[in-house]
């Protein structure tokens, strides 16, 4: 067609057409320009800001100004690099990478006992880890540096993009380029309808398809309608990055105001949420100890089941703690159940079930026949079959002569007893099928009066002497529930009464948890929007042709190459042709090709969009 061919319009140059095409695709994204694009858009002859290459450093008073400009130039360059999306992705990857040691290496704030055990077993490696702060990864200098840089990078990237996007929402879609055939998707036909009718129908159609429209822009021979759609892509992109900032803030708040402590509770005993009741406790630097939620609970019952047969024999199947809990000093008592993945929520605190074991109940009488100790003693599991170790410390004791002394017992508890020459006494199954308590006995000074804190699960035998049997061998007792043994030299008796179960709980307050969850959900939704929604523009032009009919042109442009833009343009063209049908006798001339030449025999007829913008 003579009026929509691919030649340059009179009075226009290829440079003008290139400017039209560039303006048509401008602001389809809020992504900041990289250095190459920024330099390409800079007018010829304009100096690059912050660049002083080849400039001789002046002397005297001019040196200070030169240094100031040089410093400002480097600062701008560093800021552009830090706030680029490429650096933000690198920092996000580094943050994930630096979190790996926190999952593989015991952390002091999570389990101090495991850290001490690790240091004892790795005497050479432990000092290196200590210097690298690998036992406190999330509080280390290097993790904090990556975290802060990522936070600043996201802020510096999101703020200008949000401001730019707000400006795009206030502006009109750009007017139609003179040569719509240069757009990636294009179609045209002739109709007997008036240009004003076509443009009015086009505007109603585009608005009905939820396009944001501008126009019609009238001229002497016709006009055009510009429309834009897909703003949710940029909204999703911004929501995704803002959500990352929210998650970082929530993580920081959780670390600064959090509190976390552990407590081992034997069946029948209770816990009160006060600082002195914890076995171990850690908190953020801004946490207020008086801010602990006032509540308590009693472990009424604990039930554990294990797989009995098959390759997974001994694998835990259920761990369940039945508790009675209350809120406040005078709150009513309530019943609750704590499972491994279902914590008990009381106020802002969560009570997690994290461990399980056995506590043999023993009774020790002294040399005078008086009860010196009675109660359950938690033993700590050492393997999957709950072979457990523990100690019993008896401080209020008198020997056969009535002299004050102290007793200490250390040994192994096996819920299902087994023994061999290699491993010695050990458990063959985690359930209480054949419980046996094996103990060694000592007497002397437990060291409790020295003022130095001791581990309740370890026995210091430096100032103690082990009992010996009548045959001169070291004393050792293997007891079943209900059995007793007499200590050598009339030192008293030890009775293994029964077995109770214990459970260990983690009580935590994480103030930023809800915000972190909301940020994660919003990030997923924003990412979905940025991936599945495409920003695109559509132009419709209707002008009076030389033969008196109206020439209708439609073109589409997307942010990236996609088959959806030509398909959508084809649907819009078909819908518009219902109100602006092709002129009679013009069907043979309406040929739209997909990368074909003008005389291609298989050129298709109708209003199908061209993938290269060529209209025949």
C-alpha angles and dihedrals in degrees: 000000000000096000098048103037125131098256122111114266117248113271092020131100132208088255090057091051091049090052090051091051092047091050091049091056097038120121095012085133137029092216110131118249118257121230094266094052092044092052091045091056094046113105115254113271095020113129119243108249113247093014116120099156111155092011111132115234109244124224132229119017092349091066092073092054091046092051091047092052091045092050091047090050093052090045091054091048092049092048092050090051094046094049095046118111091235092061091043090056091047091051091047089053091048090050090054091045094050091050091063095081088052089062098042102039123059111256124220092221093053107038117000092179092059090049091053091047090050091051091049093051096042106042094162099043098040097071090051091051089047092055092046090050090236092145088061103032099159092050096044124117095240095050090048091050093054090044094052093044091052090049093051091044093054093046092049091048100044102044097061092040091052091049091048092049091050088055091051091053090054094047128079123250108266117267120259117278116244093243108046089174088079091066118100092245121036140158136169142182141167124249138178091229119108117260091240091054092049093049093046091050091046092052092049091047094050093046089050088055089053096255119151105236140197126187155339088224103201126213135170094277102026141307146233143244122220121201136178135192140170102066088146088076092066091038089054091047092052092043090053094053094041087051089055089055090049090051091050091050091047091050091050092048090049091053095046100044102025126116126196131175141162132225132183111211125189117216108276095023127100145213133223118202098241127122095248092054096065124097089209130002137185132175143174122271093256098044117123112219089209089060095074113125111255106238142111141191143199123221101232099174141352125204127189129174129189136197108265103193143023132040091313094055110154094022112139114250104176135013114182131169119195110204141176112218140177137192122225127357095293101025119138117261116254135188121239142171125218119198128179094263098025112070125193112252117212115170107311092336130093124205112208126192106227108158148019138196146138133278116200112215110224137178121207122192121193130228090277092057094250122132107258098174137008131167147074119306116200114228118201120234117242101183143014092277090056097247095174137198128203148144137234118212120196113189103164099065140132124195127224091281093052093252119142114251140150130240131209129188126189128178152108133293117205118189089199108025123224135156138191138165094258104044101021116206112003141146121260097191132022097230125086096260098133110359118195129177114208116191143175117206130219135177130198135066115350090194094235093127094059093084092236113125115246135202108250090214095056132067121216105213098175092107097031135088124216119236117247127213124236091266091056097253122124112277117254131166130198110195136184121205109288095022126118136198131199116234117233122267093023091291093147137262138293119210125191100211105177144308127268125188125234134199130201119220134195115213113197141173116199111174095187097051096098092048091048091053092047090048092050092050092046090048092054092048092046092048090050090052093049091049102042103033119074126204109226142162132214128196128193121193125185120185135164111256128217091259093054097255124115118256110214118197127183127185136175134202129187133191090248137013109283137153089226094075096059091041092051091046090052091052091049092048092051091049092049093048088063088070096030105037120189115271116260114272093016100100094094091055095050102089124152117186134197102222094324130133123251093259096044108140094217097052108142123236128227134034102321113142121247118235090215100037094248115141122191 
